[in-house]
């Protein structure tokens, strides 16, 4: 591997925003993008789809389930062995839970959206510190904004997504915490809202996707462009903060 390449790891990159971001980054010759996948089958499929577009950059996958410490540690060891560092970590894996009770929804959602991101961030810190241009992006949501949640003019006012909103508010605290923890060691951290986009995130399959289209959700390709702008240094002035593009706030 060319040591001048920018090494990017994206968790949950076998579908939705993560996959579109990996596809876009793979068009850049100086990038190597590592797709975080929960199964070999999904990882191989994502790499093969991107490779079939004959990208100028390079792409591979690593197995990583953000709810499983053994999986996270193994992913970090594999990447350490193969690449020696991570320049950009995108904590993208996330869900909206459809569990039958609020308690179960909170547990399931926090486990992935918040606890998963925190443990990945901590486990990958030594690899980020090996980079001279380390960046970490926590894919958050406008729904995690406390001020927007209290604003009746917010188009998503009273969204029935308690567990998801709480998980993203806590993820925003991880951004602040890691900025304080790592900022003076050269690591820049953001919370990034990708906008309301057409993916399977609602957890209701094709019906949910059609609902998003009907409500005017954007393409996740636009979210990928927004993430690229952050990685390319165009949002350095917003490091440490919650940054949203095109959400309408
Ligand atoms: N879509 C939106 O409008 C929107 C708006 C604001 C913020 N976001 C945020 O954007 C991020 C990506 O969401 P998306 O819309 O692209 O949803 P998506 O299409 O459902 O993609 C979610 C990805 O996360 C992965 N994932 C789920 N559980 C995981 C786990 N335990 N470990 C590792 N990976 C896991 C999924 O992999 P599997 O295929 O294996 O399940 C999938 O690749 C999320 O953090 C979400 O909260 C989305």
PDB file of C-alpha atoms in Angstrom, residues 1-130:
ATOM      1  CA  UNK A   1       0.000   0.000   0.000  1.00  0.00           C
ATOM      2  CA  UNK A   2       1.217   3.457  -1.001  1.00  0.00           C
ATOM      3  CA  UNK A   3       2.024   5.111   2.373  1.00  0.00           C
ATOM      4  CA  UNK A   4       0.911   8.540   1.105  1.00  0.00           C
ATOM      5  CA  UNK A   5      -2.671   7.329   0.691  1.00  0.00           C
ATOM      6  CA  UNK A   6      -5.392   8.663   2.976  1.00  0.00           C
ATOM      7  CA  UNK A   7      -6.682   5.650   4.900  1.00  0.00           C
ATOM      8  CA  UNK A   8     -10.407   5.944   5.670  1.00  0.00           C
ATOM      9  CA  UNK A   9     -12.488   3.541   7.780  1.00  0.00           C
ATOM     10  CA  UNK A  10     -16.292   3.827   7.577  1.00  0.00           C
ATOM     11  CA  UNK A  11     -18.379   1.707   9.954  1.00  0.00           C
ATOM     12  CA  UNK A  12     -21.675   0.381   8.594  1.00  0.00           C
ATOM     13  CA  UNK A  13     -20.628   0.974   4.993  1.00  0.00           C
ATOM     14  CA  UNK A  14     -22.384  -1.922   3.278  1.00  0.00           C
ATOM     15  CA  UNK A  15     -25.502   0.152   2.600  1.00  0.00           C
ATOM     16  CA  UNK A  16     -27.035   3.624   2.682  1.00  0.00           C
ATOM     17  CA  UNK A  17     -24.880   6.659   3.443  1.00  0.00           C
ATOM     18  CA  UNK A  18     -21.809   4.589   4.370  1.00  0.00           C
ATOM     19  CA  UNK A  19     -21.836   2.746   1.064  1.00  0.00           C
ATOM     20  CA  UNK A  20     -22.368   5.917  -1.004  1.00  0.00           C
ATOM     21  CA  UNK A  21     -19.532   7.572   0.903  1.00  0.00           C
ATOM     22  CA  UNK A  22     -17.209   4.625   0.246  1.00  0.00           C
ATOM     23  CA  UNK A  23     -18.210   4.729  -3.458  1.00  0.00           C
ATOM     24  CA  UNK A  24     -17.446   8.445  -3.699  1.00  0.00           C
ATOM     25  CA  UNK A  25     -14.162   8.245  -1.786  1.00  0.00           C
ATOM     26  CA  UNK A  26     -13.106   5.337  -4.008  1.00  0.00           C
ATOM     27  CA  UNK A  27     -13.145   7.682  -7.007  1.00  0.00           C
ATOM     28  CA  UNK A  28     -10.203   9.596  -5.493  1.00  0.00           C
ATOM     29  CA  UNK A  29      -6.803   8.101  -6.435  1.00  0.00           C
ATOM     30  CA  UNK A  30      -5.119   9.140  -3.176  1.00  0.00           C
ATOM     31  CA  UNK A  31      -7.708   7.421  -0.941  1.00  0.00           C
ATOM     32  CA  UNK A  32      -7.908   3.875   0.362  1.00  0.00           C
ATOM     33  CA  UNK A  33     -11.360   3.276   1.802  1.00  0.00           C
ATOM     34  CA  UNK A  34     -12.049   0.452   4.241  1.00  0.00           C
ATOM     35  CA  UNK A  35     -15.677  -0.604   4.336  1.00  0.00           C
ATOM     36  CA  UNK A  36     -16.867  -1.710   7.766  1.00  0.00           C
ATOM     37  CA  UNK A  37     -19.091  -4.769   7.268  1.00  0.00           C
ATOM     38  CA  UNK A  38     -20.930  -7.142   9.587  1.00  0.00           C
ATOM     39  CA  UNK A  39     -20.503 -10.162   7.328  1.00  0.00           C
ATOM     40  CA  UNK A  40     -17.967 -11.359   4.771  1.00  0.00           C
ATOM     41  CA  UNK A  41     -20.795 -11.679   2.244  1.00  0.00           C
ATOM     42  CA  UNK A  42     -21.909  -8.042   2.626  1.00  0.00           C
ATOM     43  CA  UNK A  43     -18.306  -6.784   2.682  1.00  0.00           C
ATOM     44  CA  UNK A  44     -17.368  -8.690  -0.484  1.00  0.00           C
ATOM     45  CA  UNK A  45     -20.539  -7.527  -2.248  1.00  0.00           C
ATOM     46  CA  UNK A  46     -19.860  -3.861  -1.397  1.00  0.00           C
ATOM     47  CA  UNK A  47     -16.220  -4.082  -2.546  1.00  0.00           C
ATOM     48  CA  UNK A  48     -17.212  -5.861  -5.741  1.00  0.00           C
ATOM     49  CA  UNK A  49     -19.933  -3.276  -6.559  1.00  0.00           C
ATOM     50  CA  UNK A  50     -17.514  -0.393  -6.058  1.00  0.00           C
ATOM     51  CA  UNK A  51     -14.693  -2.149  -7.925  1.00  0.00           C
ATOM     52  CA  UNK A  52     -17.010  -2.741 -10.894  1.00  0.00           C
ATOM     53  CA  UNK A  53     -17.221   1.056 -11.281  1.00  0.00           C
ATOM     54  CA  UNK A  54     -13.446   0.967 -11.967  1.00  0.00           C
ATOM     55  CA  UNK A  55     -12.577   3.550  -9.296  1.00  0.00           C
ATOM     56  CA  UNK A  56      -9.250   5.356  -9.297  1.00  0.00           C
ATOM     57  CA  UNK A  57      -8.861   4.916  -5.558  1.00  0.00           C
ATOM     58  CA  UNK A  58      -8.689   1.591  -3.740  1.00  0.00           C
ATOM     59  CA  UNK A  59     -11.174  -0.145  -1.484  1.00  0.00           C
ATOM     60  CA  UNK A  60     -11.276  -3.117   0.877  1.00  0.00           C
ATOM     61  CA  UNK A  61     -13.464  -4.282   3.745  1.00  0.00           C
ATOM     62  CA  UNK A  62     -12.998  -5.246   7.369  1.00  0.00           C
ATOM     63  CA  UNK A  63     -15.397  -7.158   9.585  1.00  0.00           C
ATOM     64  CA  UNK A  64     -16.670  -4.902  12.356  1.00  0.00           C
ATOM     65  CA  UNK A  65     -19.809  -5.143  14.452  1.00  0.00           C
ATOM     66  CA  UNK A  66     -19.863  -2.078  16.697  1.00  0.00           C
ATOM     67  CA  UNK A  67     -21.773  -3.940  19.426  1.00  0.00           C
ATOM     68  CA  UNK A  68     -19.022  -6.543  19.772  1.00  0.00           C
ATOM     69  CA  UNK A  69     -15.734  -5.597  21.487  1.00  0.00           C
ATOM     70  CA  UNK A  70     -13.941  -8.665  20.113  1.00  0.00           C
ATOM     71  CA  UNK A  71     -14.935  -7.680  16.585  1.00  0.00           C
ATOM     72  CA  UNK A  72     -13.830  -4.048  17.106  1.00  0.00           C
ATOM     73  CA  UNK A  73     -10.459  -5.088  18.543  1.00  0.00           C
ATOM     74  CA  UNK A  74      -9.909  -7.619  15.745  1.00  0.00           C
ATOM     75  CA  UNK A  75     -10.719  -4.946  13.121  1.00  0.00           C
ATOM     76  CA  UNK A  76      -8.202  -2.568  14.716  1.00  0.00           C
ATOM     77  CA  UNK A  77      -5.506  -5.301  14.722  1.00  0.00           C
ATOM     78  CA  UNK A  78      -6.165  -6.172  11.078  1.00  0.00           C
ATOM     79  CA  UNK A  79      -5.958  -2.518  10.017  1.00  0.00           C
ATOM     80  CA  UNK A  80      -2.848  -1.924  12.178  1.00  0.00           C
ATOM     81  CA  UNK A  81      -1.125  -4.852  10.478  1.00  0.00           C
ATOM     82  CA  UNK A  82      -2.157  -3.899   6.967  1.00  0.00           C
ATOM     83  CA  UNK A  83      -2.038  -0.087   7.026  1.00  0.00           C
ATOM     84  CA  UNK A  84      -0.333   0.954  10.287  1.00  0.00           C
ATOM     85  CA  UNK A  85      -2.697   3.869  10.869  1.00  0.00           C
ATOM     86  CA  UNK A  86      -6.132   5.365  10.219  1.00  0.00           C
ATOM     87  CA  UNK A  87      -6.332   8.938   8.867  1.00  0.00           C
ATOM     88  CA  UNK A  88     -10.114   9.243   8.884  1.00  0.00           C
ATOM     89  CA  UNK A  89     -12.580   7.321  11.056  1.00  0.00           C
ATOM     90  CA  UNK A  90     -16.249   7.752  10.183  1.00  0.00           C
ATOM     91  CA  UNK A  91     -18.528   6.421  12.913  1.00  0.00           C
ATOM     92  CA  UNK A  92     -21.490   5.913  10.595  1.00  0.00           C
ATOM     93  CA  UNK A  93     -23.159   2.662  11.743  1.00  0.00           C
ATOM     94  CA  UNK A  94     -26.571   3.499  13.141  1.00  0.00           C
ATOM     95  CA  UNK A  95     -30.154   2.334  13.501  1.00  0.00           C
ATOM     96  CA  UNK A  96     -33.669   3.387  14.386  1.00  0.00           C
ATOM     97  CA  UNK A  97     -34.962   0.614  16.618  1.00  0.00           C
ATOM     98  CA  UNK A  98     -38.375  -0.962  16.133  1.00  0.00           C
ATOM     99  CA  UNK A  99     -38.151  -2.932  19.415  1.00  0.00           C
ATOM    100  CA  UNK A 100     -41.519  -3.378  21.169  1.00  0.00           C
ATOM    101  CA  UNK A 101     -40.858  -1.273  24.298  1.00  0.00           C
ATOM    102  CA  UNK A 102     -39.188   2.055  24.965  1.00  0.00           C
ATOM    103  CA  UNK A 103     -36.637   0.362  27.243  1.00  0.00           C
ATOM    104  CA  UNK A 104     -35.712  -2.152  24.538  1.00  0.00           C
ATOM    105  CA  UNK A 105     -35.519   0.609  21.909  1.00  0.00           C
ATOM    106  CA  UNK A 106     -33.242   2.696  24.123  1.00  0.00           C
ATOM    107  CA  UNK A 107     -30.957  -0.242  24.831  1.00  0.00           C
ATOM    108  CA  UNK A 108     -30.719  -1.384  21.212  1.00  0.00           C
ATOM    109  CA  UNK A 109     -30.253   2.130  19.835  1.00  0.00           C
ATOM    110  CA  UNK A 110     -27.667   3.278  22.365  1.00  0.00           C
ATOM    111  CA  UNK A 111     -25.725   0.033  21.954  1.00  0.00           C
ATOM    112  CA  UNK A 112     -25.105   0.788  18.270  1.00  0.00           C
ATOM    113  CA  UNK A 113     -25.453   4.556  17.780  1.00  0.00           C
ATOM    114  CA  UNK A 114     -23.651   5.708  20.911  1.00  0.00           C
ATOM    115  CA  UNK A 115     -21.827   2.990  22.835  1.00  0.00           C
ATOM    116  CA  UNK A 116     -20.597   1.428  19.588  1.00  0.00           C
ATOM    117  CA  UNK A 117     -19.204   4.748  18.348  1.00  0.00           C
ATOM    118  CA  UNK A 118     -17.525   5.466  21.701  1.00  0.00           C
ATOM    119  CA  UNK A 119     -15.832   2.063  21.874  1.00  0.00           C
ATOM    120  CA  UNK A 120     -14.733   2.248  18.225  1.00  0.00           C
ATOM    121  CA  UNK A 121     -13.340   5.728  18.864  1.00  0.00           C
ATOM    122  CA  UNK A 122     -11.416   4.568  21.929  1.00  0.00           C
ATOM    123  CA  UNK A 123     -10.135   1.363  20.298  1.00  0.00           C
ATOM    124  CA  UNK A 124      -8.964   3.165  17.144  1.00  0.00           C
ATOM    125  CA  UNK A 125      -7.357   6.100  18.975  1.00  0.00           C
ATOM    126  CA  UNK A 126      -3.809   4.625  18.813  1.00  0.00           C
ATOM    127  CA  UNK A 127      -4.193   4.200  15.023  1.00  0.00           C
ATOM    128  CA  UNK A 128      -5.545   7.751  14.605  1.00  0.00           C
ATOM    129  CA  UNK A 129      -2.631   9.099  16.629  1.00  0.00           C
ATOM    130  CA  UNK A 130      -0.253   7.511  14.107  1.00  0.00           C
TER     131      UNK A 130
END
